Amino acid sequence: MVAPLIDIQDISFEYEETKALDHISMKVEEGDFLAILGPNGSGKSTLLKIMLGLIKPSKGKIELFGVDSKSFKNREWIGYVSQKSNSFNSGFPATVKEVVAGGLVKKTGLFHRMPKKTYEQVVEALEAVSMEAFIDRSISELSGGQQQRIFIARALIAKPKVLILDEPTVGIDHENVQAFYDMLARLNQDKNITMVLVTHDVDTVTDRITHVACLNQTIHFHGYKEQLHTMSDEKREAWYGHSVRKIHHIGGSHT
Amino acid sequence: MIEAIFSYEFLQNAFAAGLIIGVIAPLLGVFIVVRRLSLIADALSHVTLAGIAGSLYLSQSVASLALLNPLFLGIAASVGGSMLIERLRSLYKHYQELAIPIILSAGIGFGAIFISLAEGFSSDLFGYLFGSVSAVSREDLFIVMGVAIVVLVFVFIFFKELFVLSFDDEYARASGLPAKWIHFMFMIVTALVIAGSMRIVGILLVSSLMTIPVATAMRVTKSFKQTIFLSIAFGEISVITGLVSAFYLDLAPGGTIVVTSIFLLLLVLAYKKIMVSRKKGAIA
């Protein structure tokens, strides 16, 4: 039997006195396109950070590709795209080529020079996000949506098996959000890259995803998106509060 | 001037040390600026002052330490200061900038105490504060060479990691890079450069040689590597022009080097403004 790519086993986490995650268990299988949904402060980004090893859970453990995350070495298998606004210094003097090549840093390893075919790999990664024409441009000259595509290319260059994205459309124009999710769906289907993302764009993302996890400190639902309508009203209210409403949608419902 | 360099050992020392510092200070400065750590360089230079003043005081009051090169204690204080800054930054996670005024004022405080305890090294101290063409000894030059080797090896080995860490710290950590260790080594190497550059540029102006050439280069470059090369070029022009004018006009080289680098910055800003208005004119 093939081990899940990410196996979260009874994870809890607190920020000082405040409980952020309470006994979370969840599996992400190969080929999944999972959206983690929840209100502000529900622990979505915290859960992603725990998956990435950026913070340690106070209880429970995570297995990555069947290996305990503490001893997991192949970090290049997991690509990460963070919220643009939280992450890089926007006035940084670097070209798109330099930024994308930076994605090879872990694969290349400490004390080793960048591989000779770095340029070809950069072009290939940029082609996957339709940004090859921008290779020599300065990263600070690009729009929010273009920068986010570059960051996906930076994650793709290391040939990851899973891509973890934290609110990837923050700072992207509304009209470009659709195209952005289309690109993620293509990468999921054509390149068989498993996707895990946290987002608020519920309406836009629903058509592309395969799985949903409803999180608010604890998991209220996790499964195929088509099964979401089976979630009881009580559970739905516990997950999102009184303001939640059910909207009928292709293949099921969403909130 | 060239003849004088061949005739006087002190000039050879000053120019050789100046040329080396002109490379290593802006080289490390690029990483310091893009990581928004410019003020940390200032804090460390003031801690170095405490080490230098302490060493000068000890060499006056303890006979066996009379020949001790003040640079050694300066380097030790600077490296110690960099470790303390890191400790304070982790203690005050939400107010990390607090580490800078704490360490900076501690440096000046200890420096002032040692200066008042030992009377009579004002001429030495002036050289340390603002740099000196005549005071660079052969031993100082060897120390600067040693620091340069450490810096160049460090940047060569960790270049790609330093780039990724500077560009996006969270991504670097998510990729599994030993970000904490690389940052710690980076701080130690920064401390070494500050202590090593101080003989030429002076404690009060050393951070400017790490930041002004970089600020100048960033206005006209697109790539990271271009920024490094142009920062070094601006650094070298400032050091050479500054040292020559300091020698002929009998001025402190720290002042002439920094004023030259400010002049270059103004030139580049003016050039950039002209180019932008020409471009706008062409579009209109």
Coordinates of C-alpha atoms in Angstrom, one line a residue:
Chain A
M1 CA 0.0 0.0 0.0
V2 CA 1.3 3.5 -1.0
A3 CA 1.7 5.8 2.0
P4 CA -0.2 9.1 2.0
L5 CA 2.0 12.0 0.9
I6 CA 1.0 14.0 4.0
D7 CA -0.4 12.2 7.1
I8 CA -1.4 14.5 9.9
Q9 CA -1.9 12.5 13.1
D10 CA -3.7 14.1 16.0
I11 CA -2.0 17.5 15.8
S12 CA -2.6 20.2 18.4
F13 CA -1.0 23.7 18.6
E14 CA -1.3 26.7 20.9
Y15 CA -0.1 30.3 20.5
E16 CA 0.9 31.0 24.1
E17 CA -2.4 30.5 25.8
T18 CA -4.7 30.5 22.8
K19 CA -5.6 27.1 21.1
A20 CA -5.0 27.3 17.4
L21 CA -5.4 23.6 16.4
D22 CA -7.1 20.9 18.4
H23 CA -6.5 17.2 17.6
I24 CA -6.3 17.5 13.8
S25 CA -6.0 14.3 11.8
M26 CA -6.0 14.3 8.0
K27 CA -4.4 12.5 5.0
V28 CA -3.4 14.0 1.7
E29 CA -3.1 11.3 -1.1
E30 CA -1.2 11.5 -4.3
G31 CA -3.1 13.5 -7.0
D32 CA -5.4 15.3 -4.5
F33 CA -6.3 19.0 -5.1
L34 CA -7.2 20.0 -1.6
A35 CA -8.6 23.3 -0.5
I36 CA -8.5 24.1 3.3
L37 CA -11.3 26.5 4.0
G38 CA -12.2 28.3 7.2
P39 CA -12.9 31.7 8.7
N40 CA -10.1 34.1 9.7
G41 CA -8.1 32.8 12.7
S42 CA -9.3 29.2 12.2
G43 CA -5.7 27.9 12.1
K44 CA -5.4 27.3 8.3
S45 CA -2.0 29.0 7.8
T46 CA -0.8 27.4 11.1
L47 CA -1.7 24.0 9.8
L48 CA 0.3 24.7 6.5
K49 CA 3.3 25.9 8.5
I50 CA 3.2 22.7 10.6
M51 CA 3.1 20.6 7.4
L52 CA 6.1 22.6 6.1
G53 CA 8.1 22.2 9.3
L54 CA 8.2 25.9 9.9
I55 CA 6.6 25.5 13.4
K56 CA 6.4 22.4 15.6
P57 CA 3.1 21.1 16.9
S58 CA 2.7 20.9 20.7
K59 CA 1.1 17.4 20.3
G60 CA 0.8 14.8 17.6
K61 CA 3.0 14.1 14.6
I62 CA 3.2 14.4 10.8
E63 CA 4.5 11.8 8.4
L64 CA 5.6 13.0 5.0
F65 CA 5.9 10.3 2.3
G66 CA 5.6 7.7 5.0
V67 CA 8.5 9.2 7.0
D68 CA 8.3 11.1 10.3
S69 CA 8.6 14.8 9.4
K70 CA 11.4 15.2 12.0
S71 CA 13.6 12.8 10.0
F72 CA 12.3 13.7 6.6
K73 CA 15.2 14.8 4.3
N74 CA 13.6 15.3 0.9
R75 CA 12.3 18.8 1.4
E76 CA 12.6 19.5 -2.3
W77 CA 9.6 17.1 -2.9
I78 CA 7.4 19.7 -1.2
G79 CA 7.1 23.1 -3.0
Y80 CA 5.9 26.1 -1.1
V81 CA 4.2 29.3 -2.3
S82 CA 3.5 31.8 0.4
Q83 CA 1.3 34.8 0.6
K84 CA 3.1 37.4 -1.6
S85 CA 2.5 40.3 0.7
N86 CA 3.9 38.4 3.7
S87 CA 7.0 37.1 2.1
F88 CA 9.6 38.7 -0.1
N89 CA 11.0 42.2 -0.1
S90 CA 9.4 43.8 -3.1
G91 CA 12.3 46.2 -4.0
F92 CA 14.8 43.3 -4.1
P93 CA 17.3 43.7 -7.0
A94 CA 17.0 40.3 -8.7
T95 CA 15.9 39.0 -12.1
V96 CA 13.2 36.4 -12.6
K97 CA 16.0 34.0 -13.7
E98 CA 17.8 34.5 -10.3
V99 CA 14.6 34.1 -8.3
V100 CA 13.5 30.9 -10.1
A101 CA 17.0 29.4 -9.9
G102 CA 16.8 29.9 -6.1
G103 CA 14.3 27.1 -6.0
L104 CA 17.1 24.6 -6.7
V105 CA 19.0 25.6 -3.5
K106 CA 17.9 22.6 -1.4
K107 CA 18.1 20.1 -4.3
T108 CA 21.7 21.3 -5.1
G109 CA 22.7 21.0 -1.4
L110 CA 25.1 22.9 0.8
F111 CA 28.7 23.3 -0.5
H112 CA 27.7 22.6 -4.1
R113 CA 27.5 25.0 -7.0
M114 CA 24.4 25.4 -9.0
P115 CA 24.1 22.7 -11.8
K116 CA 25.3 23.5 -15.3
K117 CA 21.8 23.1 -16.8
T118 CA 20.3 25.6 -14.4
Y119 CA 19.3 28.0 -17.3
E120 CA 17.4 25.2 -19.2
Q121 CA 15.6 24.2 -15.9
V122 CA 14.6 27.8 -15.3
V123 CA 13.2 28.1 -18.8
E124 CA 11.3 24.8 -18.4
A125 CA 9.8 26.0 -15.0
L126 CA 8.8 29.3 -16.5
E127 CA 7.2 27.7 -19.5
A128 CA 4.9 25.7 -17.1
V129 CA 3.5 29.0 -15.8
S130 CA 3.6 30.7 -19.2
M131 CA 6.2 33.3 -18.0
E132 CA 9.3 32.4 -20.1
A133 CA 9.2 35.8 -21.9
F134 CA 9.9 37.5 -18.5
I135 CA 13.2 35.6 -17.7
D136 CA 15.5 38.6 -17.8
R137 CA 13.0 41.1 -16.2
S138 CA 13.5 42.4 -12.7
I139 CA 11.1 40.7 -10.2
S140 CA 10.1 44.1 -8.8
E141 CA 8.8 45.3 -12.2
L142 CA 6.1 42.6 -12.4
S143 CA 2.5 42.7 -11.2
G144 CA 1.2 40.8 -8.2
G145 CA -0.2 38.0 -10.4
Q146 CA 3.0 37.7 -12.5
Q147 CA 5.1 37.6 -9.3
Q148 CA 3.0 34.8 -7.9
R149 CA 3.4 32.8 -11.2
I150 CA 7.2 33.3 -10.8
F151 CA 7.0 31.9 -7.2
I152 CA 5.2 28.9 -8.5
A153 CA 7.9 28.4 -11.1
R154 CA 10.5 28.7 -8.3
A155 CA 8.7 25.9 -6.5
L156 CA 8.3 23.8 -9.7
I157 CA 12.0 23.9 -10.7
A158 CA 12.8 21.4 -8.0
K159 CA 10.2 19.0 -9.5
P160 CA 8.0 18.8 -6.3
K161 CA 5.5 16.1 -5.8
V162 CA 3.3 18.3 -3.6
L163 CA 2.7 22.1 -3.9
I164 CA 1.5 23.9 -0.7
L165 CA 0.1 27.3 -1.3
D166 CA -1.0 29.8 1.4
E167 CA -3.6 32.3 0.1
P168 CA -1.8 32.4 -3.2
T169 CA -4.2 34.9 -4.9
V170 CA -3.7 37.7 -2.3
G171 CA -2.6 40.8 -4.3
I172 CA -3.8 39.4 -7.6
D173 CA -6.4 41.3 -9.7
H174 CA -9.8 39.7 -9.6
E175 CA -9.9 39.0 -13.4
N176 CA -6.6 37.1 -13.2
V177 CA -7.6 34.9 -10.3
Q178 CA -9.5 32.5 -12.6
A179 CA -6.5 32.1 -14.9
F180 CA -4.3 31.5 -11.9
Y181 CA -6.5 28.6 -10.6
D182 CA -6.7 27.2 -14.2
M183 CA -3.0 27.0 -14.2
L184 CA -2.9 25.2 -10.8
A185 CA -5.5 22.7 -12.1
R186 CA -3.4 22.0 -15.2
L187 CA -0.3 21.4 -13.1
N188 CA -2.4 19.0 -10.9
Q189 CA -3.7 17.1 -13.8
D190 CA -0.9 17.2 -16.4
K191 CA 2.1 17.0 -14.1
N192 CA 0.4 15.0 -11.4
I193 CA 1.4 17.5 -8.7
T194 CA -0.7 17.2 -5.5
M195 CA -2.0 20.6 -4.4
V196 CA -2.8 21.8 -0.9
L197 CA -4.0 25.3 -0.6
V198 CA -5.5 27.7 1.8
T199 CA -7.9 30.2 0.2
H200 CA -10.8 32.6 0.6
D201 CA -11.7 32.3 -3.1
V202 CA -14.3 29.6 -2.5
D203 CA -16.5 30.4 -5.6
T204 CA -13.5 30.5 -8.0
V205 CA -11.6 27.4 -6.6
T206 CA -14.6 25.0 -6.3
D207 CA -14.5 23.8 -9.9
R208 CA -10.9 22.9 -9.9
I209 CA -10.4 21.1 -6.5
T210 CA -11.1 17.4 -5.7
H211 CA -11.1 17.6 -1.9
V212 CA -12.2 20.1 0.8
A213 CA -11.1 20.4 4.4
C214 CA -13.3 22.6 6.6
L215 CA -11.1 23.8 9.5
N216 CA -11.9 25.9 12.5
Q217 CA -9.4 24.8 15.2
T218 CA -10.6 21.3 14.5
I219 CA -11.6 19.5 11.3
H220 CA -15.4 19.7 10.7
F221 CA -15.3 18.0 7.3
H222 CA -12.6 16.4 5.1
G223 CA -13.4 14.6 1.9
Y224 CA -14.5 14.8 -1.8
K225 CA -15.9 18.2 -2.6
E226 CA -19.1 16.4 -3.9
Q227 CA -19.7 15.1 -0.4
L228 CA -19.6 18.6 1.2
H229 CA -23.4 18.9 1.1
T230 CA -23.7 15.9 3.5
M231 CA -22.3 18.1 6.2
S232 CA -25.1 18.7 8.8
D233 CA -26.3 22.3 9.5
E234 CA -25.0 22.0 13.1
K235 CA -21.5 21.1 11.9
R236 CA -21.6 23.8 9.3
E237 CA -22.6 26.4 11.9
A238 CA -19.9 25.1 14.3
W239 CA -17.4 25.4 11.5
Y240 CA -18.2 28.9 10.2
G241 CA -20.7 30.5 12.6
H242 CA -24.2 31.8 11.9
S243 CA -23.3 33.7 8.8
V244 CA -22.8 30.5 6.8
R245 CA -25.3 29.6 4.0
K246 CA -25.6 26.7 1.6
I247 CA -25.3 27.5 -2.1
H248 CA -26.1 24.8 -4.7
H249 CA -23.2 24.2 -7.0
I250 CA -22.1 21.7 -9.7
G251 CA -21.5 18.4 -8.0
G252 CA -22.7 19.4 -4.5
S253 CA -22.7 22.5 -2.5
H254 CA -20.4 25.0 -0.9
T255 CA -20.6 27.9 1.5
Chain B
M1 CA 51.5 59.6 -5.5
I2 CA 52.5 56.3 -7.1
E3 CA 56.1 57.1 -6.2
A4 CA 55.1 57.9 -2.6
I5 CA 53.4 54.5 -2.4
F6 CA 56.6 52.7 -3.4
S7 CA 58.6 54.8 -1.0
Y8 CA 56.6 54.6 2.2
E9 CA 55.5 51.4 3.9
F10 CA 52.6 53.1 5.7
L11 CA 51.1 54.2 2.4
Q12 CA 51.5 50.7 0.9
N13 CA 49.7 49.3 4.0
A14 CA 46.9 51.9 3.8
F15 CA 46.3 51.4 0.0
A16 CA 46.4 47.6 0.1
A17 CA 44.1 47.5 3.1
G18 CA 41.8 50.1 1.5
L19 CA 41.6 48.1 -1.8
I20 CA 40.7 44.9 0.1
I21 CA 38.1 46.7 2.2
G22 CA 36.7 48.3 -0.9
V23 CA 35.8 44.8 -2.1
I24 CA 34.6 43.0 1.1
A25 CA 32.6 45.8 2.7
P26 CA 30.2 46.4 -0.2
L27 CA 30.2 42.6 -1.0
L28 CA 28.8 41.9 2.4
G29 CA 26.9 45.2 2.4
V30 CA 24.7 44.0 -0.4
F31 CA 23.3 41.2 1.8
I32 CA 23.1 43.6 4.8
V33 CA 21.0 46.1 2.8
V34 CA 18.6 43.7 1.1
R35 CA 18.0 42.0 4.5
R36 CA 17.3 45.4 6.0
L37 CA 20.1 45.0 8.6
S38 CA 21.9 48.3 7.8
L39 CA 21.5 49.6 11.3
I40 CA 23.0 46.5 12.8
A41 CA 26.3 47.4 11.1
D42 CA 26.2 50.7 13.0
A43 CA 25.5 49.0 16.3
L44 CA 28.4 46.6 15.8
S45 CA 30.8 49.4 14.9
H46 CA 30.0 51.1 18.2
V47 CA 30.6 47.9 20.1
T48 CA 34.0 47.7 18.2
L49 CA 34.8 51.2 19.7
A50 CA 34.3 49.7 23.2
G51 CA 36.8 46.9 22.3
I52 CA 39.3 49.3 20.8
A53 CA 39.1 51.8 23.7
G54 CA 39.3 48.9 26.2
S55 CA 42.4 47.6 24.5
L56 CA 44.1 51.0 24.4
Y57 CA 43.3 51.4 28.1
L58 CA 44.7 48.0 29.0
S59 CA 47.8 48.6 26.9
Q60 CA 48.5 51.7 29.0
S61 CA 47.8 50.2 32.4
V62 CA 49.1 46.6 32.0
A63 CA 52.7 46.5 31.0
S64 CA 52.5 43.0 29.4
L65 CA 49.7 44.2 27.1
A66 CA 51.5 47.3 25.9
L67 CA 52.1 45.8 22.5
L68 CA 48.6 44.3 22.0
N69 CA 47.1 45.3 18.7
P70 CA 43.8 47.0 19.6
L71 CA 42.2 45.4 16.5
F72 CA 42.1 42.0 18.3
L73 CA 39.9 43.2 21.1
G74 CA 37.9 45.3 18.6
I75 CA 37.2 42.1 16.6
A76 CA 36.4 40.2 19.8
A77 CA 33.9 42.9 21.0
S78 CA 32.3 43.1 17.5
V79 CA 31.8 39.3 17.3
G80 CA 30.5 39.2 20.9
G81 CA 28.2 42.1 20.0
S82 CA 26.8 40.3 17.0
M83 CA 26.0 37.3 19.2
L84 CA 24.3 39.5 21.8
I85 CA 22.2 41.2 19.1
E86 CA 21.0 37.8 17.9
R87 CA 20.1 36.8 21.5
L88 CA 18.2 40.1 22.0
R89 CA 16.4 39.7 18.7
S90 CA 15.2 36.3 19.8
L91 CA 14.2 37.6 23.3
Y92 CA 12.2 40.5 21.8
K93 CA 10.6 38.7 18.9
H94 CA 8.0 41.4 18.3
Y95 CA 10.4 44.3 18.8
Q96 CA 13.5 43.0 17.1
E97 CA 14.8 46.5 16.3
L98 CA 15.2 47.1 20.1
A99 CA 18.5 45.1 19.9
I100 CA 20.1 47.9 17.9
P101 CA 19.8 50.8 20.3
I102 CA 20.6 48.6 23.3
I103 CA 23.8 47.3 21.8
L104 CA 24.7 50.6 20.2
S105 CA 24.4 52.5 23.5
A106 CA 26.2 49.7 25.4
G107 CA 29.1 50.1 22.9
I108 CA 29.3 53.9 23.3
G109 CA 28.8 53.6 27.1
F110 CA 31.7 51.2 27.6
G111 CA 33.8 53.1 25.1
A112 CA 33.2 56.4 27.0
I113 CA 34.2 54.7 30.3
F114 CA 37.5 53.3 28.9
I115 CA 38.3 56.6 27.2
S116 CA 37.8 58.6 30.4
L117 CA 39.7 56.0 32.5
A118 CA 42.7 56.3 30.2
E119 CA 43.8 59.8 29.4
G120 CA 46.2 60.5 26.7
F121 CA 45.3 58.4 23.6
S122 CA 43.3 61.1 21.9
S123 CA 45.4 61.0 18.7
D124 CA 45.1 57.2 18.5
L125 CA 41.4 57.4 19.2
F126 CA 40.9 60.0 16.5
G127 CA 42.4 57.6 14.0
Y128 CA 40.1 54.8 15.1
L129 CA 37.0 57.0 15.0
F130 CA 37.6 58.5 11.5
G131 CA 40.3 56.4 9.9
S132 CA 43.9 57.1 9.2
V133 CA 46.3 56.9 6.3
S134 CA 49.4 56.8 8.4
A135 CA 48.4 54.5 11.2
V136 CA 47.9 51.2 9.2
S137 CA 50.7 48.9 10.3
R138 CA 51.8 45.8 8.4
E139 CA 50.1 43.7 11.2
D140 CA 46.8 45.6 10.6
L141 CA 47.2 44.8 6.9
F142 CA 47.7 41.1 7.6
I143 CA 44.6 41.1 9.9
V144 CA 42.5 42.8 7.0
M145 CA 43.8 40.1 4.6
G146 CA 42.8 37.3 7.0
V147 CA 39.3 38.8 7.4
A148 CA 39.0 39.1 3.6
I149 CA 39.9 35.4 3.1
V150 CA 37.2 34.5 5.7
V151 CA 34.6 36.7 4.0
L152 CA 35.4 35.6 0.4
V153 CA 35.3 31.9 1.4
F154 CA 32.1 32.3 3.3
V155 CA 30.3 34.2 0.5
F156 CA 31.6 31.7 -2.2
I157 CA 30.5 28.7 -0.3
F158 CA 27.1 30.0 0.9
F159 CA 26.2 32.4 -2.0
K160 CA 23.0 30.6 -3.2
E161 CA 21.8 30.0 0.4
L162 CA 22.5 33.7 1.3
F163 CA 20.6 34.8 -1.8
V164 CA 17.5 32.7 -1.1
L165 CA 17.6 33.6 2.6
S166 CA 17.9 37.4 1.8
F167 CA 15.1 37.2 -0.8
D168 CA 12.5 35.2 1.1
D169 CA 13.4 34.1 4.6
E170 CA 10.2 32.0 5.1
Y171 CA 10.7 30.1 1.8
A172 CA 14.3 29.4 2.7
R173 CA 13.2 27.8 6.0
A174 CA 10.4 25.9 4.4
S175 CA 13.0 24.5 1.9
G176 CA 14.9 23.0 4.8
L177 CA 17.9 25.4 4.7
P178 CA 19.7 25.7 8.1
A179 CA 18.7 29.4 8.1
K180 CA 19.5 30.0 11.7
W181 CA 23.1 28.8 11.4
I182 CA 23.7 30.6 8.1
H183 CA 22.4 33.8 9.6
F184 CA 24.5 33.3 12.7
M185 CA 27.7 32.8 10.6
F186 CA 26.7 35.9 8.5
M187 CA 26.5 38.0 11.6
I188 CA 30.0 36.9 12.8
V189 CA 31.4 37.6 9.3
T190 CA 29.8 41.0 9.3
A191 CA 31.4 41.7 12.7
L192 CA 34.8 40.7 11.3
V193 CA 34.4 43.1 8.3
I194 CA 33.4 46.0 10.5
A195 CA 36.4 45.5 12.8
G196 CA 38.7 45.0 9.8
S197 CA 37.5 48.1 7.9
M198 CA 37.7 50.4 10.9
R199 CA 41.4 51.2 10.6
I200 CA 40.9 52.8 7.2
V201 CA 37.3 54.2 7.3
G202 CA 37.0 54.7 11.1
I203 CA 34.4 53.3 13.5
L204 CA 31.9 56.0 13.0
L205 CA 31.9 55.7 9.3
V206 CA 32.5 52.0 8.6
S207 CA 28.8 51.1 8.1
S208 CA 28.5 53.7 5.4
L209 CA 31.1 51.9 3.2
M210 CA 28.8 48.8 3.5
T211 CA 25.6 50.6 2.6
I212 CA 26.2 53.8 0.4
P213 CA 27.8 51.9 -2.5
V214 CA 25.0 49.4 -2.4
A215 CA 22.3 52.1 -2.3
T216 CA 24.0 53.7 -5.3
A217 CA 24.2 50.4 -7.3
M218 CA 20.6 49.5 -6.6
R219 CA 19.4 52.5 -8.4
V220 CA 20.8 51.3 -11.7
T221 CA 20.9 47.5 -11.6
K222 CA 18.3 44.8 -12.4
S223 CA 20.0 41.7 -11.2
F224 CA 21.6 40.6 -7.9
K225 CA 24.9 39.8 -9.4
Q226 CA 25.1 43.2 -11.2
T227 CA 24.3 44.9 -7.8
I228 CA 27.2 43.1 -6.2
F229 CA 29.7 44.0 -9.0
L230 CA 28.6 47.6 -9.2
S231 CA 28.6 48.0 -5.4
I232 CA 32.2 46.8 -5.3
A233 CA 33.1 49.2 -8.2
F234 CA 31.6 52.2 -6.4
G235 CA 33.2 51.0 -3.2
E236 CA 36.7 50.9 -4.8
I237 CA 36.2 54.3 -6.5
S238 CA 35.3 55.8 -3.1
V239 CA 38.2 54.2 -1.3
I240 CA 40.9 55.1 -3.9
T241 CA 39.6 58.7 -4.4
G242 CA 39.1 59.1 -0.6
L243 CA 42.6 57.8 0.3
V244 CA 44.4 60.0 -2.4
S245 CA 42.6 63.1 -1.3
A246 CA 43.1 62.3 2.4
F247 CA 46.9 62.0 1.7
Y248 CA 47.2 65.2 -0.2
L249 CA 44.9 67.3 1.8
D250 CA 45.9 65.8 5.2
L251 CA 42.3 64.8 6.1
A252 CA 40.8 61.8 7.8
P253 CA 40.3 59.2 5.1
G254 CA 37.0 58.1 6.7
G255 CA 35.6 61.5 5.8
T256 CA 36.9 61.7 2.3
I257 CA 35.9 58.1 1.5
V258 CA 32.3 58.6 2.7
V259 CA 32.0 62.0 1.1
T260 CA 33.2 60.5 -2.3
S261 CA 30.6 57.7 -2.0
I262 CA 27.8 60.3 -1.2
F263 CA 29.0 62.3 -4.3
L264 CA 28.7 59.1 -6.4
L265 CA 25.3 58.4 -5.0
L266 CA 24.1 61.9 -6.0
L267 CA 25.6 61.5 -9.5
V268 CA 23.7 58.3 -10.0
L269 CA 20.5 59.7 -8.6
A270 CA 20.8 62.7 -11.0
Y271 CA 21.6 60.3 -14.0
K272 CA 18.6 58.2 -13.2
K273 CA 16.3 61.2 -12.9
I274 CA 17.6 62.5 -16.3
M275 CA 17.0 59.1 -17.9
V276 CA 13.5 58.8 -16.5
S277 CA 12.5 62.2 -17.7
R278 CA 14.0 61.5 -21.2
K279 CA 12.0 58.3 -21.3
K280 CA 8.8 60.1 -20.3
G281 CA 9.5 62.7 -23.0
A282 CA 10.0 60.0 -25.6
I283 CA 6.7 58.4 -24.7
A284 CA 4.8 61.8 -24.8

